[in-house]
């Protein structure tokens, strides 16, 4: 709502272009096919229970020649026939429970899904090194008096999520969790 209000207050830019925000179901978008030049998802893919349906919808609403960008938490890429270790699975399970997340996948999994749709010229990258300092900074902020007050105001779910931040940090440090880019 706040982003929509801010956008409305800005109105059209000098070229008459307008922008709007909508809150919709990413697995069943209400937009016609080929609606957008750019479809960008930032830190949403990890919340999607059906990764294939999610990507399908992103590509469906992107016009031919447009760009789909997905930046999301993922687990490390796996070699052929490899699985996550029991320690990695346990870590992700604890994070999933706190953040109400479905199963994770890798950025290579996303690329494989898109390839199955016939998408070509797929590029992926690991942005973990750019985001890794974030978790330590968030934890340090939460430990300050102002951070504790915010946690109390946020209620149990916020507090529980804060308690899991060290697990996210551990996952990044161990290489289990990655911040992946797909386009």
mmCIF file with all atom_site columns, C-alpha atoms in Angstrom:
data_model
loop_
_atom_site.group_PDB
_atom_site.id
_atom_site.type_symbol
_atom_site.label_atom_id
_atom_site.label_alt_id
_atom_site.label_comp_id
_atom_site.label_asym_id
_atom_site.label_entity_id
_atom_site.label_seq_id
_atom_site.pdbx_PDB_ins_code
_atom_site.Cartn_x
_atom_site.Cartn_y
_atom_site.Cartn_z
_atom_site.occupancy
_atom_site.B_iso_or_equiv
_atom_site.pdbx_formal_charge
_atom_site.auth_seq_id
_atom_site.auth_comp_id
_atom_site.auth_asym_id
_atom_site.auth_atom_id
_atom_site.pdbx_PDB_model_num
ATOM 1   C CA . UNK A 1 1   ? 0.000  0.000   0.000   1.00 0.00 ? 1   UNK A CA 1
ATOM 2   C CA . UNK A 1 2   ? 2.753  2.412   0.911   1.00 0.00 ? 2   UNK A CA 1
ATOM 3   C CA . UNK A 1 3   ? 4.552  1.816   -2.396  1.00 0.00 ? 3   UNK A CA 1
ATOM 4   C CA . UNK A 1 4   ? 1.287  2.247   -4.303  1.00 0.00 ? 4   UNK A CA 1
ATOM 5   C CA . UNK A 1 5   ? 0.516  5.496   -2.471  1.00 0.00 ? 5   UNK A CA 1
ATOM 6   C CA . UNK A 1 6   ? 4.020  6.808   -3.141  1.00 0.00 ? 6   UNK A CA 1
ATOM 7   C CA . UNK A 1 7   ? 3.720  5.902   -6.815  1.00 0.00 ? 7   UNK A CA 1
ATOM 8   C CA . UNK A 1 8   ? 0.344  7.593   -7.116  1.00 0.00 ? 8   UNK A CA 1
ATOM 9   C CA . UNK A 1 9   ? 1.746  10.728  -5.489  1.00 0.00 ? 9   UNK A CA 1
ATOM 10  C CA . UNK A 1 10  ? 4.533  10.801  -8.062  1.00 0.00 ? 10  UNK A CA 1
ATOM 11  C CA . UNK A 1 11  ? 2.127  10.432  -10.980 1.00 0.00 ? 11  UNK A CA 1
ATOM 12  C CA . UNK A 1 12  ? 3.500  10.337  -14.488 1.00 0.00 ? 12  UNK A CA 1
ATOM 13  C CA . UNK A 1 13  ? 7.127  11.096  -15.207 1.00 0.00 ? 13  UNK A CA 1
ATOM 14  C CA . UNK A 1 14  ? 8.218  13.724  -17.719 1.00 0.00 ? 14  UNK A CA 1
ATOM 15  C CA . UNK A 1 15  ? 7.604  11.281  -20.581 1.00 0.00 ? 15  UNK A CA 1
ATOM 16  C CA . UNK A 1 16  ? 4.069  10.414  -19.469 1.00 0.00 ? 16  UNK A CA 1
ATOM 17  C CA . UNK A 1 17  ? 5.059  6.986   -18.157 1.00 0.00 ? 17  UNK A CA 1
ATOM 18  C CA . UNK A 1 18  ? 3.160  5.798   -15.122 1.00 0.00 ? 18  UNK A CA 1
ATOM 19  C CA . UNK A 1 19  ? 3.848  3.037   -12.697 1.00 0.00 ? 19  UNK A CA 1
ATOM 20  C CA . UNK A 1 20  ? 1.524  1.058   -10.496 1.00 0.00 ? 20  UNK A CA 1
ATOM 21  C CA . UNK A 1 21  ? 1.891  -1.699  -7.940  1.00 0.00 ? 21  UNK A CA 1
ATOM 22  C CA . UNK A 1 22  ? -0.441 -4.629  -7.457  1.00 0.00 ? 22  UNK A CA 1
ATOM 23  C CA . UNK A 1 23  ? -0.561 -7.320  -4.827  1.00 0.00 ? 23  UNK A CA 1
ATOM 24  C CA . UNK A 1 24  ? -1.465 -10.527 -6.661  1.00 0.00 ? 24  UNK A CA 1
ATOM 25  C CA . UNK A 1 25  ? -0.958 -14.276 -6.457  1.00 0.00 ? 25  UNK A CA 1
ATOM 26  C CA . UNK A 1 26  ? 2.358  -14.915 -8.214  1.00 0.00 ? 26  UNK A CA 1
ATOM 27  C CA . UNK A 1 27  ? 1.228  -18.429 -9.113  1.00 0.00 ? 27  UNK A CA 1
ATOM 28  C CA . UNK A 1 28  ? -1.955 -17.172 -10.814 1.00 0.00 ? 28  UNK A CA 1
ATOM 29  C CA . UNK A 1 29  ? -1.276 -13.659 -12.079 1.00 0.00 ? 29  UNK A CA 1
ATOM 30  C CA . UNK A 1 30  ? -4.336 -11.762 -13.359 1.00 0.00 ? 30  UNK A CA 1
ATOM 31  C CA . UNK A 1 31  ? -2.399 -10.164 -16.220 1.00 0.00 ? 31  UNK A CA 1
ATOM 32  C CA . UNK A 1 32  ? -2.770 -11.067 -19.900 1.00 0.00 ? 32  UNK A CA 1
ATOM 33  C CA . UNK A 1 33  ? 0.026  -12.896 -21.694 1.00 0.00 ? 33  UNK A CA 1
ATOM 34  C CA . UNK A 1 34  ? 2.918  -10.720 -22.890 1.00 0.00 ? 34  UNK A CA 1
ATOM 35  C CA . UNK A 1 35  ? 1.983  -7.796  -20.604 1.00 0.00 ? 35  UNK A CA 1
ATOM 36  C CA . UNK A 1 36  ? 5.378  -6.587  -19.412 1.00 0.00 ? 36  UNK A CA 1
ATOM 37  C CA . UNK A 1 37  ? 8.817  -5.714  -20.777 1.00 0.00 ? 37  UNK A CA 1
ATOM 38  C CA . UNK A 1 38  ? 10.391 -6.638  -17.448 1.00 0.00 ? 38  UNK A CA 1
ATOM 39  C CA . UNK A 1 39  ? 9.251  -9.172  -14.856 1.00 0.00 ? 39  UNK A CA 1
ATOM 40  C CA . UNK A 1 40  ? 11.401 -8.911  -11.751 1.00 0.00 ? 40  UNK A CA 1
ATOM 41  C CA . UNK A 1 41  ? 11.144 -10.986 -8.599  1.00 0.00 ? 41  UNK A CA 1
ATOM 42  C CA . UNK A 1 42  ? 13.337 -10.090 -5.653  1.00 0.00 ? 42  UNK A CA 1
ATOM 43  C CA . UNK A 1 43  ? 13.414 -12.433 -2.651  1.00 0.00 ? 43  UNK A CA 1
ATOM 44  C CA . UNK A 1 44  ? 10.073 -14.030 -3.513  1.00 0.00 ? 44  UNK A CA 1
ATOM 45  C CA . UNK A 1 45  ? 10.987 -17.329 -5.163  1.00 0.00 ? 45  UNK A CA 1
ATOM 46  C CA . UNK A 1 46  ? 11.854 -18.942 -1.847  1.00 0.00 ? 46  UNK A CA 1
ATOM 47  C CA . UNK A 1 47  ? 8.235  -18.416 -0.735  1.00 0.00 ? 47  UNK A CA 1
ATOM 48  C CA . UNK A 1 48  ? 6.709  -20.165 -3.751  1.00 0.00 ? 48  UNK A CA 1
ATOM 49  C CA . UNK A 1 49  ? 5.492  -23.711 -3.137  1.00 0.00 ? 49  UNK A CA 1
ATOM 50  C CA . UNK A 1 50  ? 5.452  -24.487 -6.872  1.00 0.00 ? 50  UNK A CA 1
ATOM 51  C CA . UNK A 1 51  ? 8.661  -23.158 -8.419  1.00 0.00 ? 51  UNK A CA 1
ATOM 52  C CA . UNK A 1 52  ? 7.705  -24.376 -11.902 1.00 0.00 ? 52  UNK A CA 1
ATOM 53  C CA . UNK A 1 53  ? 4.328  -22.628 -11.822 1.00 0.00 ? 53  UNK A CA 1
ATOM 54  C CA . UNK A 1 54  ? 5.997  -19.475 -10.486 1.00 0.00 ? 54  UNK A CA 1
ATOM 55  C CA . UNK A 1 55  ? 8.503  -19.326 -13.359 1.00 0.00 ? 55  UNK A CA 1
ATOM 56  C CA . UNK A 1 56  ? 5.819  -20.259 -15.871 1.00 0.00 ? 56  UNK A CA 1
ATOM 57  C CA . UNK A 1 57  ? 3.739  -17.281 -14.779 1.00 0.00 ? 57  UNK A CA 1
ATOM 58  C CA . UNK A 1 58  ? 6.737  -14.945 -14.932 1.00 0.00 ? 58  UNK A CA 1
ATOM 59  C CA . UNK A 1 59  ? 7.491  -15.985 -18.503 1.00 0.00 ? 59  UNK A CA 1
ATOM 60  C CA . UNK A 1 60  ? 3.817  -15.957 -19.498 1.00 0.00 ? 60  UNK A CA 1
ATOM 61  C CA . UNK A 1 61  ? 3.364  -12.294 -18.586 1.00 0.00 ? 61  UNK A CA 1
ATOM 62  C CA . UNK A 1 62  ? 6.711  -11.217 -20.070 1.00 0.00 ? 62  UNK A CA 1
ATOM 63  C CA . UNK A 1 63  ? 6.491  -10.041 -23.666 1.00 0.00 ? 63  UNK A CA 1
ATOM 64  C CA . UNK A 1 64  ? 8.673  -11.703 -26.333 1.00 0.00 ? 64  UNK A CA 1
ATOM 65  C CA . UNK A 1 65  ? 12.081 -10.045 -26.168 1.00 0.00 ? 65  UNK A CA 1
ATOM 66  C CA . UNK A 1 66  ? 11.423 -8.882  -22.600 1.00 0.00 ? 66  UNK A CA 1
ATOM 67  C CA . UNK A 1 67  ? 13.446 -9.849  -19.581 1.00 0.00 ? 67  UNK A CA 1
ATOM 68  C CA . UNK A 1 68  ? 12.696 -12.026 -16.562 1.00 0.00 ? 68  UNK A CA 1
ATOM 69  C CA . UNK A 1 69  ? 14.922 -11.482 -13.531 1.00 0.00 ? 69  UNK A CA 1
ATOM 70  C CA . UNK A 1 70  ? 14.751 -13.625 -10.432 1.00 0.00 ? 70  UNK A CA 1
ATOM 71  C CA . UNK A 1 71  ? 16.945 -12.943 -7.400  1.00 0.00 ? 71  UNK A CA 1
ATOM 72  C CA . UNK A 1 72  ? 16.212 -15.274 -4.516  1.00 0.00 ? 72  UNK A CA 1
ATOM 73  C CA . UNK A 1 73  ? 17.531 -17.411 -1.685  1.00 0.00 ? 73  UNK A CA 1
ATOM 74  C CA . UNK A 1 74  ? 18.461 -20.853 -2.917  1.00 0.00 ? 74  UNK A CA 1
ATOM 75  C CA . UNK A 1 75  ? 20.476 -23.788 -1.684  1.00 0.00 ? 75  UNK A CA 1
ATOM 76  C CA . UNK A 1 76  ? 23.812 -24.585 -3.277  1.00 0.00 ? 76  UNK A CA 1
ATOM 77  C CA . UNK A 1 77  ? 23.878 -26.189 -6.703  1.00 0.00 ? 77  UNK A CA 1
ATOM 78  C CA . UNK A 1 78  ? 24.164 -29.959 -6.564  1.00 0.00 ? 78  UNK A CA 1
ATOM 79  C CA . UNK A 1 79  ? 26.241 -32.228 -8.756  1.00 0.00 ? 79  UNK A CA 1
ATOM 80  C CA . UNK A 1 80  ? 24.561 -34.968 -10.780 1.00 0.00 ? 80  UNK A CA 1
ATOM 81  C CA . UNK A 1 81  ? 23.092 -37.488 -8.341  1.00 0.00 ? 81  UNK A CA 1
ATOM 82  C CA . UNK A 1 82  ? 24.120 -35.457 -5.280  1.00 0.00 ? 82  UNK A CA 1
ATOM 83  C CA . UNK A 1 83  ? 21.735 -34.501 -2.474  1.00 0.00 ? 83  UNK A CA 1
ATOM 84  C CA . UNK A 1 84  ? 21.999 -32.012 0.337   1.00 0.00 ? 84  UNK A CA 1
ATOM 85  C CA . UNK A 1 85  ? 23.652 -33.498 3.403   1.00 0.00 ? 85  UNK A CA 1
ATOM 86  C CA . UNK A 1 86  ? 21.495 -34.324 6.424   1.00 0.00 ? 86  UNK A CA 1
ATOM 87  C CA . UNK A 1 87  ? 23.109 -31.371 8.217   1.00 0.00 ? 87  UNK A CA 1
ATOM 88  C CA . UNK A 1 88  ? 22.160 -29.040 5.354   1.00 0.00 ? 88  UNK A CA 1
ATOM 89  C CA . UNK A 1 89  ? 18.630 -30.433 5.232   1.00 0.00 ? 89  UNK A CA 1
ATOM 90  C CA . UNK A 1 90  ? 18.257 -29.939 8.977   1.00 0.00 ? 90  UNK A CA 1
ATOM 91  C CA . UNK A 1 91  ? 19.428 -26.329 8.743   1.00 0.00 ? 91  UNK A CA 1
ATOM 92  C CA . UNK A 1 92  ? 17.000 -25.534 5.912   1.00 0.00 ? 92  UNK A CA 1
ATOM 93  C CA . UNK A 1 93  ? 14.151 -27.293 7.720   1.00 0.00 ? 93  UNK A CA 1
ATOM 94  C CA . UNK A 1 94  ? 14.641 -25.085 10.795  1.00 0.00 ? 94  UNK A CA 1
ATOM 95  C CA . UNK A 1 95  ? 14.697 -21.969 8.624   1.00 0.00 ? 95  UNK A CA 1
ATOM 96  C CA . UNK A 1 96  ? 11.618 -23.118 6.705   1.00 0.00 ? 96  UNK A CA 1
ATOM 97  C CA . UNK A 1 97  ? 9.674  -23.643 9.918   1.00 0.00 ? 97  UNK A CA 1
ATOM 98  C CA . UNK A 1 98  ? 10.480 -20.172 11.247  1.00 0.00 ? 98  UNK A CA 1
ATOM 99  C CA . UNK A 1 99  ? 9.842  -18.334 7.984   1.00 0.00 ? 99  UNK A CA 1
ATOM 100 C CA . UNK A 1 100 ? 6.989  -20.586 6.790   1.00 0.00 ? 100 UNK A CA 1
ATOM 101 C CA . UNK A 1 101 ? 8.905  -21.483 3.634   1.00 0.00 ? 101 UNK A CA 1
ATOM 102 C CA . UNK A 1 102 ? 8.315  -24.427 1.302   1.00 0.00 ? 102 UNK A CA 1
ATOM 103 C CA . UNK A 1 103 ? 11.170 -26.595 0.015   1.00 0.00 ? 103 UNK A CA 1
ATOM 104 C CA . UNK A 1 104 ? 14.208 -24.811 -1.389  1.00 0.00 ? 104 UNK A CA 1
ATOM 105 C CA . UNK A 1 105 ? 15.808 -25.364 -4.762  1.00 0.00 ? 105 UNK A CA 1
ATOM 106 C CA . UNK A 1 106 ? 19.062 -24.254 -6.379  1.00 0.00 ? 106 UNK A CA 1
ATOM 107 C CA . UNK A 1 107 ? 19.566 -21.593 -9.015  1.00 0.00 ? 107 UNK A CA 1
ATOM 108 C CA . UNK A 1 108 ? 20.504 -24.442 -11.378 1.00 0.00 ? 108 UNK A CA 1
ATOM 109 C CA . UNK A 1 109 ? 17.078 -25.952 -10.658 1.00 0.00 ? 109 UNK A CA 1
ATOM 110 C CA . UNK A 1 110 ? 15.431 -22.694 -11.731 1.00 0.00 ? 110 UNK A CA 1
ATOM 111 C CA . UNK A 1 111 ? 17.528 -22.697 -14.918 1.00 0.00 ? 111 UNK A CA 1
ATOM 112 C CA . UNK A 1 112 ? 16.491 -26.303 -15.592 1.00 0.00 ? 112 UNK A CA 1
ATOM 113 C CA . UNK A 1 113 ? 12.821 -25.435 -15.142 1.00 0.00 ? 113 UNK A CA 1
ATOM 114 C CA . UNK A 1 114 ? 13.108 -22.517 -17.551 1.00 0.00 ? 114 UNK A CA 1
ATOM 115 C CA . UNK A 1 115 ? 15.005 -24.642 -20.053 1.00 0.00 ? 115 UNK A CA 1
ATOM 116 C CA . UNK A 1 116 ? 12.137 -27.114 -19.904 1.00 0.00 ? 116 UNK A CA 1
ATOM 117 C CA . UNK A 1 117 ? 9.844  -24.286 -21.048 1.00 0.00 ? 117 UNK A CA 1
ATOM 118 C CA . UNK A 1 118 ? 12.089 -23.758 -24.078 1.00 0.00 ? 118 UNK A CA 1
ATOM 119 C CA . UNK A 1 119 ? 13.754 -20.648 -22.666 1.00 0.00 ? 119 UNK A CA 1
ATOM 120 C CA . UNK A 1 120 ? 17.185 -20.084 -24.167 1.00 0.00 ? 120 UNK A CA 1
ATOM 121 C CA . UNK A 1 121 ? 20.049 -17.734 -23.318 1.00 0.00 ? 121 UNK A CA 1
ATOM 122 C CA . UNK A 1 122 ? 19.645 -18.403 -19.610 1.00 0.00 ? 122 UNK A CA 1
ATOM 123 C CA . UNK A 1 123 ? 22.173 -16.777 -17.331 1.00 0.00 ? 123 UNK A CA 1
ATOM 124 C CA . UNK A 1 124 ? 22.710 -17.385 -13.640 1.00 0.00 ? 124 UNK A CA 1
ATOM 125 C CA . UNK A 1 125 ? 25.078 -15.960 -11.075 1.00 0.00 ? 125 UNK A CA 1
ATOM 126 C CA . UNK A 1 126 ? 25.862 -16.326 -7.412  1.00 0.00 ? 126 UNK A CA 1
ATOM 127 C CA . UNK A 1 127 ? 25.417 -12.993 -5.619  1.00 0.00 ? 127 UNK A CA 1
ATOM 128 C CA . UNK A 1 128 ? 26.111 -14.441 -2.178  1.00 0.00 ? 128 UNK A CA 1
ATOM 129 C CA . UNK A 1 129 ? 29.276 -12.416 -1.662  1.00 0.00 ? 129 UNK A CA 1
ATOM 130 C CA . UNK A 1 130 ? 27.273 -9.213  -2.139  1.00 0.00 ? 130 UNK A CA 1
ATOM 131 C CA . UNK A 1 131 ? 24.523 -10.109 0.333   1.00 0.00 ? 131 UNK A CA 1
ATOM 132 C CA . UNK A 1 132 ? 26.483 -12.133 2.930   1.00 0.00 ? 132 UNK A CA 1
ATOM 133 C CA . UNK A 1 133 ? 27.370 -9.097  5.113   1.00 0.00 ? 133 UNK A CA 1
ATOM 134 C CA . UNK A 1 134 ? 23.647 -8.333  5.448   1.00 0.00 ? 134 UNK A CA 1
ATOM 135 C CA . UNK A 1 135 ? 22.884 -11.037 8.011   1.00 0.00 ? 135 UNK A CA 1
ATOM 136 C CA . UNK A 1 136 ? 25.609 -9.958  10.413  1.00 0.00 ? 136 UNK A CA 1
ATOM 137 C CA . UNK A 1 137 ? 24.462 -6.331  10.140  1.00 0.00 ? 137 UNK A CA 1
ATOM 138 C CA . UNK A 1 138 ? 20.833 -7.295  10.799  1.00 0.00 ? 138 UNK A CA 1
ATOM 139 C CA . UNK A 1 139 ? 21.827 -9.344  13.825  1.00 0.00 ? 139 UNK A CA 1
ATOM 140 C CA . UNK A 1 140 ? 23.961 -6.498  15.235  1.00 0.00 ? 140 UNK A CA 1
ATOM 141 C CA . UNK A 1 141 ? 21.064 -4.065  14.738  1.00 0.00 ? 141 UNK A CA 1
ATOM 142 C CA . UNK A 1 142 ? 18.609 -6.418  16.450  1.00 0.00 ? 142 UNK A CA 1
ATOM 143 C CA . UNK A 1 143 ? 20.895 -6.579  19.497  1.00 0.00 ? 143 UNK A CA 1
ATOM 144 C CA . UNK A 1 144 ? 20.740 -2.811  20.058  1.00 0.00 ? 144 UNK A CA 1
ATOM 145 C CA . UNK A 1 145 ? 18.020 -1.372  22.358  1.00 0.00 ? 145 UNK A CA 1
ATOM 146 C CA . UNK A 1 146 ? 16.138 0.054   19.391  1.00 0.00 ? 146 UNK A CA 1
ATOM 147 C CA . UNK A 1 147 ? 16.211 -3.392  17.750  1.00 0.00 ? 147 UNK A CA 1
ATOM 148 C CA . UNK A 1 148 ? 14.807 -5.119  20.833  1.00 0.00 ? 148 UNK A CA 1
ATOM 149 C CA . UNK A 1 149 ? 11.961 -2.615  20.976  1.00 0.00 ? 149 UNK A CA 1
ATOM 150 C CA . UNK A 1 150 ? 11.149 -3.291  17.309  1.00 0.00 ? 150 UNK A CA 1
ATOM 151 C CA . UNK A 1 151 ? 11.147 -7.047  17.964  1.00 0.00 ? 151 UNK A CA 1
ATOM 152 C CA . UNK A 1 152 ? 8.746  -6.658  20.886  1.00 0.00 ? 152 UNK A CA 1
ATOM 153 C CA . UNK A 1 153 ? 6.432  -4.460  18.799  1.00 0.00 ? 153 UNK A CA 1
ATOM 154 C CA . UNK A 1 154 ? 6.583  -6.934  15.922  1.00 0.00 ? 154 UNK A CA 1
ATOM 155 C CA . UNK A 1 155 ? 5.196  -9.774  18.003  1.00 0.00 ? 155 UNK A CA 1
ATOM 156 C CA . UNK A 1 156 ? 6.071  -13.440 18.273  1.00 0.00 ? 156 UNK A CA 1
ATOM 157 C CA . UNK A 1 157 ? 6.451  -14.144 14.528  1.00 0.00 ? 157 UNK A CA 1
ATOM 158 C CA . UNK A 1 158 ? 8.939  -11.280 14.138  1.00 0.00 ? 158 UNK A CA 1
ATOM 159 C CA . UNK A 1 159 ? 10.827 -12.389 17.236  1.00 0.00 ? 159 UNK A CA 1
ATOM 160 C CA . UNK A 1 160 ? 10.914 -16.003 16.035  1.00 0.00 ? 160 UNK A CA 1
ATOM 161 C CA . UNK A 1 161 ? 12.204 -14.860 12.641  1.00 0.00 ? 161 UNK A CA 1
ATOM 162 C CA . UNK A 1 162 ? 14.933 -12.855 14.356  1.00 0.00 ? 162 UNK A CA 1
ATOM 163 C CA . UNK A 1 163 ? 16.034 -15.903 16.315  1.00 0.00 ? 163 UNK A CA 1
ATOM 164 C CA . UNK A 1 164 ? 16.578 -17.744 13.023  1.00 0.00 ? 164 UNK A CA 1
ATOM 165 C CA . UNK A 1 165 ? 18.809 -15.049 11.505  1.00 0.00 ? 165 UNK A CA 1
ATOM 166 C CA . UNK A 1 166 ? 21.952 -16.683 12.889  1.00 0.00 ? 166 UNK A CA 1
ATOM 167 C CA . UNK A 1 167 ? 20.933 -19.864 11.052  1.00 0.00 ? 167 UNK A CA 1
ATOM 168 C CA . UNK A 1 168 ? 20.707 -17.931 7.785   1.00 0.00 ? 168 UNK A CA 1
ATOM 169 C CA . UNK A 1 169 ? 24.126 -16.469 8.503   1.00 0.00 ? 169 UNK A CA 1
ATOM 170 C CA . UNK A 1 170 ? 25.474 -19.960 9.255   1.00 0.00 ? 170 UNK A CA 1
ATOM 171 C CA . UNK A 1 171 ? 23.983 -21.258 6.006   1.00 0.00 ? 171 UNK A CA 1
ATOM 172 C CA . UNK A 1 172 ? 25.737 -18.540 4.019   1.00 0.00 ? 172 UNK A CA 1
ATOM 173 C CA . UNK A 1 173 ? 29.044 -19.121 5.775   1.00 0.00 ? 173 UNK A CA 1
ATOM 174 C CA . UNK A 1 174 ? 28.878 -22.892 5.178   1.00 0.00 ? 174 UNK A CA 1
ATOM 175 C CA . UNK A 1 175 ? 27.918 -22.462 1.536   1.00 0.00 ? 175 UNK A CA 1
ATOM 176 C CA . UNK A 1 176 ? 24.555 -24.183 1.931   1.00 0.00 ? 176 UNK A CA 1
ATOM 177 C CA . UNK A 1 177 ? 22.544 -21.009 1.266   1.00 0.00 ? 177 UNK A CA 1
ATOM 178 C CA . UNK A 1 178 ? 23.191 -18.875 -1.765  1.00 0.00 ? 178 UNK A CA 1
ATOM 179 C CA . UNK A 1 179 ? 21.699 -15.673 -3.087  1.00 0.00 ? 179 UNK A CA 1
ATOM 180 C CA . UNK A 1 180 ? 21.087 -16.589 -6.697  1.00 0.00 ? 180 UNK A CA 1
ATOM 181 C CA . UNK A 1 181 ? 20.406 -14.546 -9.801  1.00 0.00 ? 181 UNK A CA 1
ATOM 182 C CA . UNK A 1 182 ? 18.558 -16.006 -12.784 1.00 0.00 ? 182 UNK A CA 1
ATOM 183 C CA . UNK A 1 183 ? 17.806 -14.172 -15.993 1.00 0.00 ? 183 UNK A CA 1
#
